[in-house]
Coordinates of C-alpha atoms in Angstrom, one line a residue:
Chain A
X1 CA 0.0 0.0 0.0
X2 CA 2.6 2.6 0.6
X3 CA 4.7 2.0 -2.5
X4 CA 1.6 1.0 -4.8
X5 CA 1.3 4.0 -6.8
X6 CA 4.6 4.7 -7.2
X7 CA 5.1 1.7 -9.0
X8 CA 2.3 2.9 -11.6
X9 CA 4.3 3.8 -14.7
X10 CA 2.7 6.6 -16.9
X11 CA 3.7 7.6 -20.1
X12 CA 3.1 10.5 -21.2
X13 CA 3.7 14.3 -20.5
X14 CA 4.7 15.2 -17.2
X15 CA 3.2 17.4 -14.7
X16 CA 3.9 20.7 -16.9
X17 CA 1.0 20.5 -18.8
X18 CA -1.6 18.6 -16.3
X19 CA -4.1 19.8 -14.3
X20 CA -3.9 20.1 -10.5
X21 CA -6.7 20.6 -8.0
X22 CA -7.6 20.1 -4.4
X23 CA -10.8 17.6 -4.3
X24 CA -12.0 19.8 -1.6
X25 CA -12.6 22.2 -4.1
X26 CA -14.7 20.1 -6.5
X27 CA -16.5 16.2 -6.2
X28 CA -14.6 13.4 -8.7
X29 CA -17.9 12.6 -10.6
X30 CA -17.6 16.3 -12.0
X31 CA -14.2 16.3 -12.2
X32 CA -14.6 13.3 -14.9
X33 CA -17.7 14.6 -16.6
X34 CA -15.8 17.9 -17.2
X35 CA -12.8 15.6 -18.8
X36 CA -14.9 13.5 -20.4
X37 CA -16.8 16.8 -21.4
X38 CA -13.8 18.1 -23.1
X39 CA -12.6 14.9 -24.8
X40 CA -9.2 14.5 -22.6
X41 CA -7.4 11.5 -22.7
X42 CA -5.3 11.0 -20.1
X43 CA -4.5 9.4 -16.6
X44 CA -6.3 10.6 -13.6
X45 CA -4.5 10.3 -10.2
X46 CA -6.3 10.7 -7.0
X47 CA -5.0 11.0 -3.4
X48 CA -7.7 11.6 -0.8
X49 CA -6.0 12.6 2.8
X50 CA -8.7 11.7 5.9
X51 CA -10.0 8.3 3.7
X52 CA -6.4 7.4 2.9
X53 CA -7.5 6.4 -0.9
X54 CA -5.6 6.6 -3.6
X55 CA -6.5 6.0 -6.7
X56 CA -5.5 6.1 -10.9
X57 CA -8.3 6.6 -13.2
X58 CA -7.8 6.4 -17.7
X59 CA -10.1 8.0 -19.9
X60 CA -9.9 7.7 -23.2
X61 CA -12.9 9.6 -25.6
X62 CA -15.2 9.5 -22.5
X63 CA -14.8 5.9 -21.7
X64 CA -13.0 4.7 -18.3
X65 CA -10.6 2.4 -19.0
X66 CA -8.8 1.8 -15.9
X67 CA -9.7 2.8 -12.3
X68 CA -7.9 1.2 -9.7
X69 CA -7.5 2.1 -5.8
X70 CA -5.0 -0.1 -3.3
X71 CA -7.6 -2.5 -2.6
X72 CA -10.2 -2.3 -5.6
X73 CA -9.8 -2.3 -9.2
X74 CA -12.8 -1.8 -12.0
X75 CA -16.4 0.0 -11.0
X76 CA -15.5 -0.8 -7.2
X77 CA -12.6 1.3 -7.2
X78 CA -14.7 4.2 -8.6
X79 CA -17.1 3.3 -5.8
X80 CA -14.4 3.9 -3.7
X81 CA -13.0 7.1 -5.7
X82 CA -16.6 8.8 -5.8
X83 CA -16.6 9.2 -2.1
X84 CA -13.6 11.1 -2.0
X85 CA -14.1 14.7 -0.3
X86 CA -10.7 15.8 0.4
X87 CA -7.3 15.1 -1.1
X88 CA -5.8 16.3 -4.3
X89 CA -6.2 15.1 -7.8
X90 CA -3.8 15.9 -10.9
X91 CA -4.9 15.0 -14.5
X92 CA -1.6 14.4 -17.3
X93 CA -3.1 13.8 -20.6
X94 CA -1.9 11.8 -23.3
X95 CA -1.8 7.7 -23.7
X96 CA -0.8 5.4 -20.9
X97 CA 0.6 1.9 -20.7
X98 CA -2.3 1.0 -17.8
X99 CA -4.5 -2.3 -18.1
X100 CA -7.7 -1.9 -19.0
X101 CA -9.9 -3.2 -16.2
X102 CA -13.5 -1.1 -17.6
X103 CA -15.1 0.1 -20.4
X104 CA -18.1 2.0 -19.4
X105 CA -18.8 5.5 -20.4
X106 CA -18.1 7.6 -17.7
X107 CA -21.1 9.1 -17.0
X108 CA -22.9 6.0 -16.8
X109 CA -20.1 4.5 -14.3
X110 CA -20.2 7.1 -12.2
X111 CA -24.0 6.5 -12.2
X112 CA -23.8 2.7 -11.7
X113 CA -21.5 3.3 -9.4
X114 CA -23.6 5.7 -7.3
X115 CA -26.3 3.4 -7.2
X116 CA -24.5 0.6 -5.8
X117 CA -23.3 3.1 -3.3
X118 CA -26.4 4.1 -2.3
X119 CA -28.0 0.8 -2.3
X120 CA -24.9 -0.3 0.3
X121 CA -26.1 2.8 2.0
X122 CA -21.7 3.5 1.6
X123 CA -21.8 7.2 1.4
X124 CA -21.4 7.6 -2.5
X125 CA -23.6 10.8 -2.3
X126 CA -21.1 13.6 -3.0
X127 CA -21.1 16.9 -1.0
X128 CA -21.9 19.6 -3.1
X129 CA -19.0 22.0 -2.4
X130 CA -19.2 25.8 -3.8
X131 CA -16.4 28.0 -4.1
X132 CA -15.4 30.8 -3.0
X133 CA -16.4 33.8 -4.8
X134 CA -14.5 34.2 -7.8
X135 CA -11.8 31.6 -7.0
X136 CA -11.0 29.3 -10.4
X137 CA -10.6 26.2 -9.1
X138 CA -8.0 25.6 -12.1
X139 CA -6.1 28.4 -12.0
X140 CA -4.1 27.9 -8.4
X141 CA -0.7 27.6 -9.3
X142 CA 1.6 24.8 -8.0
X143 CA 2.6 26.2 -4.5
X144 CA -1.2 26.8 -3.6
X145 CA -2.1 23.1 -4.2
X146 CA 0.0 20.6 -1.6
X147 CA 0.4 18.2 -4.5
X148 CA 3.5 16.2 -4.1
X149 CA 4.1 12.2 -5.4
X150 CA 5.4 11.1 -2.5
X151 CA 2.1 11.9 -0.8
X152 CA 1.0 8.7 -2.6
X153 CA 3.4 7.1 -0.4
X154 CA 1.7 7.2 3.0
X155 CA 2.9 5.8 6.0
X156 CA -0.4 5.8 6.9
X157 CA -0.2 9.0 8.7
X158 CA -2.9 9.4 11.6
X159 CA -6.3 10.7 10.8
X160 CA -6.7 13.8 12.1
X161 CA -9.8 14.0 14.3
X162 CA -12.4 15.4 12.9
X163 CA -16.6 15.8 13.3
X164 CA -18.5 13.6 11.1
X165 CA -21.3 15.7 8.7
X166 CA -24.1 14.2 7.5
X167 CA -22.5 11.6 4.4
X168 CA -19.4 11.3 5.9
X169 CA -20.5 9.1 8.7
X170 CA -20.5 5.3 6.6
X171 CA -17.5 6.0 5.0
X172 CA -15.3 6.8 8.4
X173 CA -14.0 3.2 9.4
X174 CA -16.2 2.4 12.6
X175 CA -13.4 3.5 15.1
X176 CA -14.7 6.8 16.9
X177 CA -11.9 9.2 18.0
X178 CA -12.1 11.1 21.3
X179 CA -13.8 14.3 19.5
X180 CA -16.0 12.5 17.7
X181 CA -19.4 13.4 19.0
X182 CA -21.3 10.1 19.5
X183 CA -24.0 10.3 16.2
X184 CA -25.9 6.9 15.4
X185 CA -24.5 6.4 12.2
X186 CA -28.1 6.5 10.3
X187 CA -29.5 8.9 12.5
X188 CA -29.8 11.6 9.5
X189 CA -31.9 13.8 10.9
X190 CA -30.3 14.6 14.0
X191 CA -26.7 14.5 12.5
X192 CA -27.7 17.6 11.1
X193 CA -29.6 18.9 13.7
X194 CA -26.2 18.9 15.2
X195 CA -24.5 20.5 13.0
X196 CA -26.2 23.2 10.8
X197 CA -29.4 25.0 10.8
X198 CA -32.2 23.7 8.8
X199 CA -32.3 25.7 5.9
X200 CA -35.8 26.9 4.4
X201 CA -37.6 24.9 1.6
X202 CA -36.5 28.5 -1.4
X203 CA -32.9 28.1 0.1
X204 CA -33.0 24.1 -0.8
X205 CA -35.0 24.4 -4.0
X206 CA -32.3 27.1 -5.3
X207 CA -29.3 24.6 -4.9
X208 CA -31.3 22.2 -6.8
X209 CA -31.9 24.5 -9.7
X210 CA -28.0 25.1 -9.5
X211 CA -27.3 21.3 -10.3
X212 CA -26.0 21.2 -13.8
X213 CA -28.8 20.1 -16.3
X214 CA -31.6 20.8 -13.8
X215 CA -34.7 23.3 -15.4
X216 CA -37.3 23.4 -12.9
X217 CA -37.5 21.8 -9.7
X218 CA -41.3 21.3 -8.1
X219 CA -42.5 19.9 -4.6
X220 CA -46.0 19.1 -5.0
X221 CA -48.3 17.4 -2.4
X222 CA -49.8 14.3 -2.6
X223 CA -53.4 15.6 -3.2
X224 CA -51.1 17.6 -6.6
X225 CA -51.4 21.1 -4.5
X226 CA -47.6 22.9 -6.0
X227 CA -46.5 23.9 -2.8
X228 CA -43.7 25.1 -4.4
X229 CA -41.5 25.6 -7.4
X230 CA -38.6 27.1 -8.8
X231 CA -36.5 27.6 -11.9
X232 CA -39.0 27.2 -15.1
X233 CA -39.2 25.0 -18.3
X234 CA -40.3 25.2 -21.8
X235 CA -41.6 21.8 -21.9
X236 CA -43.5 21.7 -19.1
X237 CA -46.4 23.2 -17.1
X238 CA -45.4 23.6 -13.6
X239 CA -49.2 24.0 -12.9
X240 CA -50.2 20.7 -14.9
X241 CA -47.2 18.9 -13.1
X242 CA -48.6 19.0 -9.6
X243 CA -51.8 17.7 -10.9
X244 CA -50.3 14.7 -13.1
X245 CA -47.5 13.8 -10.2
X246 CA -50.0 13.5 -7.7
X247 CA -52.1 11.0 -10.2
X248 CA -49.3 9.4 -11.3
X249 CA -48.1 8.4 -8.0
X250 CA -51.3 7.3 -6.4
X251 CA -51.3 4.9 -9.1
X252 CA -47.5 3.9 -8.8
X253 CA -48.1 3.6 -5.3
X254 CA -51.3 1.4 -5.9
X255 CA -49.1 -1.0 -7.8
X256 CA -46.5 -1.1 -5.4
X257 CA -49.3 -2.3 -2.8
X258 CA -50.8 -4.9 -4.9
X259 CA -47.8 -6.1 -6.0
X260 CA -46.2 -5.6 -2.1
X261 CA -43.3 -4.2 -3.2
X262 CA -43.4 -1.4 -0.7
X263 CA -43.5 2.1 -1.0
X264 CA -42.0 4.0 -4.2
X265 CA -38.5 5.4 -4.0
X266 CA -38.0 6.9 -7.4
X267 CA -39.6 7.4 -10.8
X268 CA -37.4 8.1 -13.7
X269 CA -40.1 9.3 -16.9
X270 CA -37.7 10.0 -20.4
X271 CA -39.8 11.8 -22.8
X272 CA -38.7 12.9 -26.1
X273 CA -38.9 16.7 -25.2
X274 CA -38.3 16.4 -21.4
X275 CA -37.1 13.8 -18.5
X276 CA -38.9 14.1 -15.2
X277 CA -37.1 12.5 -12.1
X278 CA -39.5 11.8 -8.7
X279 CA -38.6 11.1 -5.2
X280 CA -40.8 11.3 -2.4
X281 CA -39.8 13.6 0.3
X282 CA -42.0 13.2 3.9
X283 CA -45.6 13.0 3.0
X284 CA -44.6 15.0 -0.5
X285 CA -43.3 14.2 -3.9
X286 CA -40.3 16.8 -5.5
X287 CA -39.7 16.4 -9.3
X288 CA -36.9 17.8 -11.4
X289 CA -37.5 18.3 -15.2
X290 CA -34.1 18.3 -17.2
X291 CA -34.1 18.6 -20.7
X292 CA -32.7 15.0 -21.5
X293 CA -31.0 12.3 -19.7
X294 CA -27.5 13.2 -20.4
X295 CA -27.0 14.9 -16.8
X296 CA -28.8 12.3 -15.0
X297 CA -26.0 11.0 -12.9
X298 CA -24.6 14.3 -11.8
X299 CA -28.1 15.4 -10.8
X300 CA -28.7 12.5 -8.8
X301 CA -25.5 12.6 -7.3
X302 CA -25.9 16.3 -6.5
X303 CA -30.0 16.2 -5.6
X304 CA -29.5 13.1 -3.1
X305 CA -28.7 14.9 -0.2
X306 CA -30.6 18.2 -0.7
X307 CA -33.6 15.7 -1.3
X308 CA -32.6 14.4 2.3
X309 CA -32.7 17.9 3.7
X310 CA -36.3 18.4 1.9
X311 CA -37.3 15.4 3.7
X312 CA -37.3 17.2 7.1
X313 CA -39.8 19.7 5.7
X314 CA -42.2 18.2 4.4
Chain B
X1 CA -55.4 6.4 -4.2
X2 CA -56.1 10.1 -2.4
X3 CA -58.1 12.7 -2.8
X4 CA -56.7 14.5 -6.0
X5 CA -57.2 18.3 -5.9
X6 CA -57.7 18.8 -9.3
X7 CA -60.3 16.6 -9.8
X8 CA -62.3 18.0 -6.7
X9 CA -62.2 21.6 -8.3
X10 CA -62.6 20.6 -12.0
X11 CA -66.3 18.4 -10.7
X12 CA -66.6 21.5 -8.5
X13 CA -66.4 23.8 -11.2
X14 CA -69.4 22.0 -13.1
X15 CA -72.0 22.9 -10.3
X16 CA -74.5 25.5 -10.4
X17 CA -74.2 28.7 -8.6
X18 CA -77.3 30.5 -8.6
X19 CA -78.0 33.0 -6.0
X20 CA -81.6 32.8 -4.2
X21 CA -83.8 36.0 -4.2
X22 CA -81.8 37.4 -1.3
X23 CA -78.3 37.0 -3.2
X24 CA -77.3 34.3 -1.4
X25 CA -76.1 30.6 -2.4
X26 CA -77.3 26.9 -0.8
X27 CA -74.7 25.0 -1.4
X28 CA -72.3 22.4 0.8
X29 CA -74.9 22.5 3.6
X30 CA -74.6 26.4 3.7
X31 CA -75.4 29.8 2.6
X32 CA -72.6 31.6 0.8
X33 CA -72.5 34.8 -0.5
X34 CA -71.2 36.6 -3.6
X35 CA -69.4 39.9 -2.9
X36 CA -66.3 41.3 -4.1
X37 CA -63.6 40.8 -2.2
X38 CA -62.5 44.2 -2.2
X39 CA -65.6 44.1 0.0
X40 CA -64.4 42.2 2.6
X41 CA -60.6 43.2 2.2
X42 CA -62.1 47.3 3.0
X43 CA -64.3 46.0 5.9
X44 CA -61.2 44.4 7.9
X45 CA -59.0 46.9 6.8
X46 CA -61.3 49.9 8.1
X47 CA -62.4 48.2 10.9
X48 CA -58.2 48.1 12.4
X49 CA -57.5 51.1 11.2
X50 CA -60.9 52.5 13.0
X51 CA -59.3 51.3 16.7
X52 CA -56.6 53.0 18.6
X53 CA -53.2 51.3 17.6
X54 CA -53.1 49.6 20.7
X55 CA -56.6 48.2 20.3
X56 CA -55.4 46.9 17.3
X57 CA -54.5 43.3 17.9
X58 CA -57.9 42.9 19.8
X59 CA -59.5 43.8 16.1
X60 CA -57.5 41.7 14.9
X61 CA -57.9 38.7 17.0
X62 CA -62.3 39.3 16.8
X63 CA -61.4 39.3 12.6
X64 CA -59.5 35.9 13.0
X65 CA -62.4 34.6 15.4
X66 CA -64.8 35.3 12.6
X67 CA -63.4 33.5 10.4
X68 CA -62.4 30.7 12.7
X69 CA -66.3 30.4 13.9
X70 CA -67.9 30.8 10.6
X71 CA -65.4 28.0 8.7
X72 CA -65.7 25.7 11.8
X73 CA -69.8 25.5 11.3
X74 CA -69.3 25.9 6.9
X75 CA -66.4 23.6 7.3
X76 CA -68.7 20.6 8.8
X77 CA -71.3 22.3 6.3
X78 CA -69.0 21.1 3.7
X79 CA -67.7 17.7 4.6
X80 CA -71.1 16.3 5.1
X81 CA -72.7 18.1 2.3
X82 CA -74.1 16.2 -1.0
X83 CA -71.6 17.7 -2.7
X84 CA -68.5 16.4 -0.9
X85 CA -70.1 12.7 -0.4
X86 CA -70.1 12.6 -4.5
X87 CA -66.8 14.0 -5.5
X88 CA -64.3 14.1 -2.8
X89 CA -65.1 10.9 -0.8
X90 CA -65.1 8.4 -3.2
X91 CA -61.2 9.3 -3.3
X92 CA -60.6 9.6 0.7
X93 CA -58.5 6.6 1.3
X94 CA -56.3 8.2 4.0
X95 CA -59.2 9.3 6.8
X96 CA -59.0 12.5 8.1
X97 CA -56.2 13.8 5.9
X98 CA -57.7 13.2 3.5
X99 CA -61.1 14.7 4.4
X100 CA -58.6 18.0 5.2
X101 CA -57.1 17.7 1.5
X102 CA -60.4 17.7 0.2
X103 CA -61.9 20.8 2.9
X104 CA -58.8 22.7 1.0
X105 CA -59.6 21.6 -2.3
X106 CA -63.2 23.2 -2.2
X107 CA -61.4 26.2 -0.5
X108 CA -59.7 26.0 -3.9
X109 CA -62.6 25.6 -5.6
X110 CA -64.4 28.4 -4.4
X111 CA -61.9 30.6 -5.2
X112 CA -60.9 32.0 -1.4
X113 CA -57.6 30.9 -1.9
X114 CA -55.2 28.6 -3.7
X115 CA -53.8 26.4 -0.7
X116 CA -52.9 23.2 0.5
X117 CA -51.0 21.1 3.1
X118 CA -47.5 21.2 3.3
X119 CA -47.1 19.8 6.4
X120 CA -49.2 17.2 8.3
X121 CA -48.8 15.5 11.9
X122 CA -51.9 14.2 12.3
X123 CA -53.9 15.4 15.6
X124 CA -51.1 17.6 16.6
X125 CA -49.7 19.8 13.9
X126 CA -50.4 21.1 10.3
X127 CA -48.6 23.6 8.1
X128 CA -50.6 25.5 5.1
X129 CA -49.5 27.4 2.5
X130 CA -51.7 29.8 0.0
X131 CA -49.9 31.2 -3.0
X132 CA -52.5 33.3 -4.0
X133 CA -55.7 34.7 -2.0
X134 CA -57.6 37.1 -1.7
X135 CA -56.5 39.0 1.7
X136 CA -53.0 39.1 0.1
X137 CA -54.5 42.4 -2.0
X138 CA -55.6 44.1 1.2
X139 CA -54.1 47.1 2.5
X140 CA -52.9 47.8 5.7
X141 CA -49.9 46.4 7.5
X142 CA -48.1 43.2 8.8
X143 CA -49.8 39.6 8.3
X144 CA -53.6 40.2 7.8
X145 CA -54.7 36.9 5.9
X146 CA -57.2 36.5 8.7
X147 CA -59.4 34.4 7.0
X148 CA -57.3 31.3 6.3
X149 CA -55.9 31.8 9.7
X150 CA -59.4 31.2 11.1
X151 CA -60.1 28.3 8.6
X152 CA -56.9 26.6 8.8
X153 CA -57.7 26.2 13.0
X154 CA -61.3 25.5 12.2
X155 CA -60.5 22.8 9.7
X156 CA -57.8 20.8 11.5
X157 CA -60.4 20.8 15.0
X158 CA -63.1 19.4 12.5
X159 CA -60.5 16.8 11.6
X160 CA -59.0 15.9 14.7
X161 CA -60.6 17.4 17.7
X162 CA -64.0 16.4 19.2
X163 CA -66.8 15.6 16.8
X164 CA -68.3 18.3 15.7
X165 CA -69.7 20.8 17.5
X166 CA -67.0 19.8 20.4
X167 CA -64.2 20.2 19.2
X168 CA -63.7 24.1 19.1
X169 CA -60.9 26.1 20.8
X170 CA -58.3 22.6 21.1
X171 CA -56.0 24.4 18.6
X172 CA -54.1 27.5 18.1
X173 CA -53.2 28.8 14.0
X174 CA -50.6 31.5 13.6
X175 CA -50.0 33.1 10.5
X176 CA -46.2 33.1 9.9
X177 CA -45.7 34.7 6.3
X178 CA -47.5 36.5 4.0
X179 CA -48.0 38.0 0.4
X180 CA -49.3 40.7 1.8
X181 CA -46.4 41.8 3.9
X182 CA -43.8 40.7 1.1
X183 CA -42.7 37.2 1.0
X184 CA -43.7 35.1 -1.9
X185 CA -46.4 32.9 0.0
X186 CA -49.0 33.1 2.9
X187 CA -47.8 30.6 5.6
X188 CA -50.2 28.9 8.3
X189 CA -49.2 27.1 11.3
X190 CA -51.7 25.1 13.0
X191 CA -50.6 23.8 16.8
X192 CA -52.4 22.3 20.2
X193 CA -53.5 25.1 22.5

């Protein structure tokens, strides 16, 4: 483990032309949309401090193939890499000599991967992190960024202690240091309780319309009262929305009894003009309308925990 | 299934509404007028301005009590009437909740104002929200929706408190935002006494 990455041979350009960045800064699922957005080929390496992870990641024209961590190689490695929320990451284009171990477009690995996250309950959701105010998160030069190769040569240095937030809590290995306040680990609700105000419904609905692909985002009762709404689409009446979600989940709902299946967790509608994603929050239902279905897995990723906070409200 | 709000006002929308030779309406069990609301908004805003300011919130409180009295007695009106038994029960699946979603959707209906339930705990607490009634054009200042205030108490008791006509005076509604006084919707919170 602490000589595995520097045994990773590269070929390629060196660090002159690559592209540096503090995961703090940024979540990994964007950070390989954006390369896979801008057709880079290249090797990305990954070294996250409190989880200890480190990680090499090949794309090549939007498809990963190669993602390996110490312990995991193929889509469980990127399981492992998706949860990353500090650390530093440094993309070098060009080719490289690393095995392919996947070949899955990226945005529907990091989807898959999500999913199996979530389903493991592993904390894949990825903290939404904003900026400062005009800070370019690609334009630090070297000596702001701690980026340094032999920081992928950890003796595993101690953790330092820190206060579990609401995500980080499953992916903290199970040993509680002396500051760590003593959360139930699923105990969502009052995790936050204990560590941030609950924002107002607007406040949450904004972030949601900040999510990259997102249009309009609607909270609508289960009688199909809009009890509120923000951002606004072409395609789609907000008004008529409220009405249609409430009958089309009564009748989803209906099935899921009959068939005892239990209660709905998510509806996914692709439409040719539109895509509509439902998740029941509390007693109401919140629906996103994107313009297609190439941004579903960031606004998944991004709308799973501020669907959590919505949760407490309604 | 549960009691769909846009099916409750579109059936709604089909019934007659004929006023009698004295201008008013049977219908739901009760008599309703037909006056402008600039009516009623002038009314309650003259009668708090008429007061002493520190008379005011004793106007105030007697506007809300209106209300409250008068939708507690139309309120069971309207949940026994014909009307209701044909188009909102066959879709009340959930008990009283439902019957609540359905009291709103005739509110709807009638056009007093557009609102709903946002939050629901049953028998103990109930948040409302209206995004567009009529009290929001009055003038005047601070929260003055008094009208959905007095429903929104006299709705949940008809839901959860004693039957009816027991049950008035378990609960307590306070108005906490409002289109009149700026934000973007009228807020109603519903709590025991």
């Amino acid at each position: 483990m602490p000589f595995w990455i520097k045994e990773q041979r590269f070929v390629g350009n060196d660090s002159d032309n690559s592209l540096k960045g503090l995961v703090s800064l940024t979540n990994i699922p964007d950070l390989l949309q954006f390369l896979s957005l801008s057709g880079k080929q290249g090797v990305l390496k990954l070294h996250g401090n409190s989880m200890k992870v480190d990680g090499v990641v090949r794309i090549e024209d939007g498809i990963l193939c190669h993602v390996s961590t110490a312990r995991y190689t193929g889509l469980r490695a990127l399981r492992e890499i998706i949860s990353l929320e500090d650390g530093s990451f440094m993309f070098t284009p060009g080719e490289s000599s690393l095995d392919s171990n996947l070949d899955m477009p990226v945005q529907f690995a990091v989807m898959e991967a999500v999913r199996l996250n979530d389903e493991e309950g592993n904390g894949a959701s990825v903290r939404r992190k904003e900026p400062a105010e005009g800070f370019d998160l690609f334009a630090l030069g070297d000596d702001d960024i701690n980026w340094d190769e032999d920081a992928f040569s950890l003796d595993e240095p101690p953790l330092a202690p820190k206060t579990i937030t609401t995500g980080e809590a499953s992916a903290l290995p199970e040993t509680k240091t002396a500051s760590t306040p003593n959360i139930e680990r699923n105990d969502t609700a009052q995790e936050r309780s204990v560590h941030m105000p609950r924002r107002d419904s607007t406040e949450i609905l904004s972030d949601l319309l900040k999510v990259p692909g997102v249009d309009a985002v609607v909270v609508s009762g289960r009688d199909g009262f809009i009890i509120e709404s923000a951002g606004s689409s072409s395609r789609i009446s907000i008004d008529d929305l409220g009405a249609t979600i409430a009958l089309t989940i009564n009748g989803i709902e209906d099935m899921g009894s009959e068939l005892e299946v239990g209660r709905f967790g998510d509806l996914f509608i692709e439409y040719g003009k539109a895509v509509i994603l439902c998740k029941p929050i509390g007693d109401a239902v919140a629906a996103i309308i994107a313009p297609d279905a190439s941004k579903l897995g960031i606004i998944r990723h991004k709308s799973k925990k501020l669907f959590e906070e919505l949760t407490e409200l309604f | 299934m549960t009691v769909l709000r846009d099916t409750v006002v579109k059936n709604l929308a089909e019934i007659e509404v004929k006023g009698d030779q004295d201008g008013l309406i049977p219908a739901f069990n009760v008599l309703v007028n037909n006056l402008p609301t600039a009516f009623w908004n002038n009314f309650a805003e003259r009668m708090v301005a008429a007061v002493p300011a520190d008379q005011r919130a004793a106007v105030v409180e007697g506007l809300v009590l209106s209300a409250y009295e008068c939708g507690y007695h139309t309120g069971y009106g309207i949940i026994t009437s014909d009307e209701f038994k044909s188009v909102v029960e066959p879709m009340v699946t959930e008990g009283a909740k439902d019957v609540l979603r359905g009291a709103f959707a005739v509110f709807t209906a009638w056009g007093w104002a557009k609102s709903g339930i946002v939050q629901l705990k049953e028998g103990e607490r109930m948040v409302i929200r209206a995004v567009d009634y009529y009290e929001s054009d009055s003038g005047g200042e601070g929260l003055r929706a008094y009208m959905i205030n007095g429903i929104s108490k006299a709705f949940f008791e008809l839901a959860y408190a004693s039957p009816y006509p027991d049950g008035m005076n378990t609960f307590n509604c306070k108005q906490t935002k409002g289109i009149e006084n700026g934000d973007s919707f009228g807020e109603f919170v519903v709590e025991k006494k």
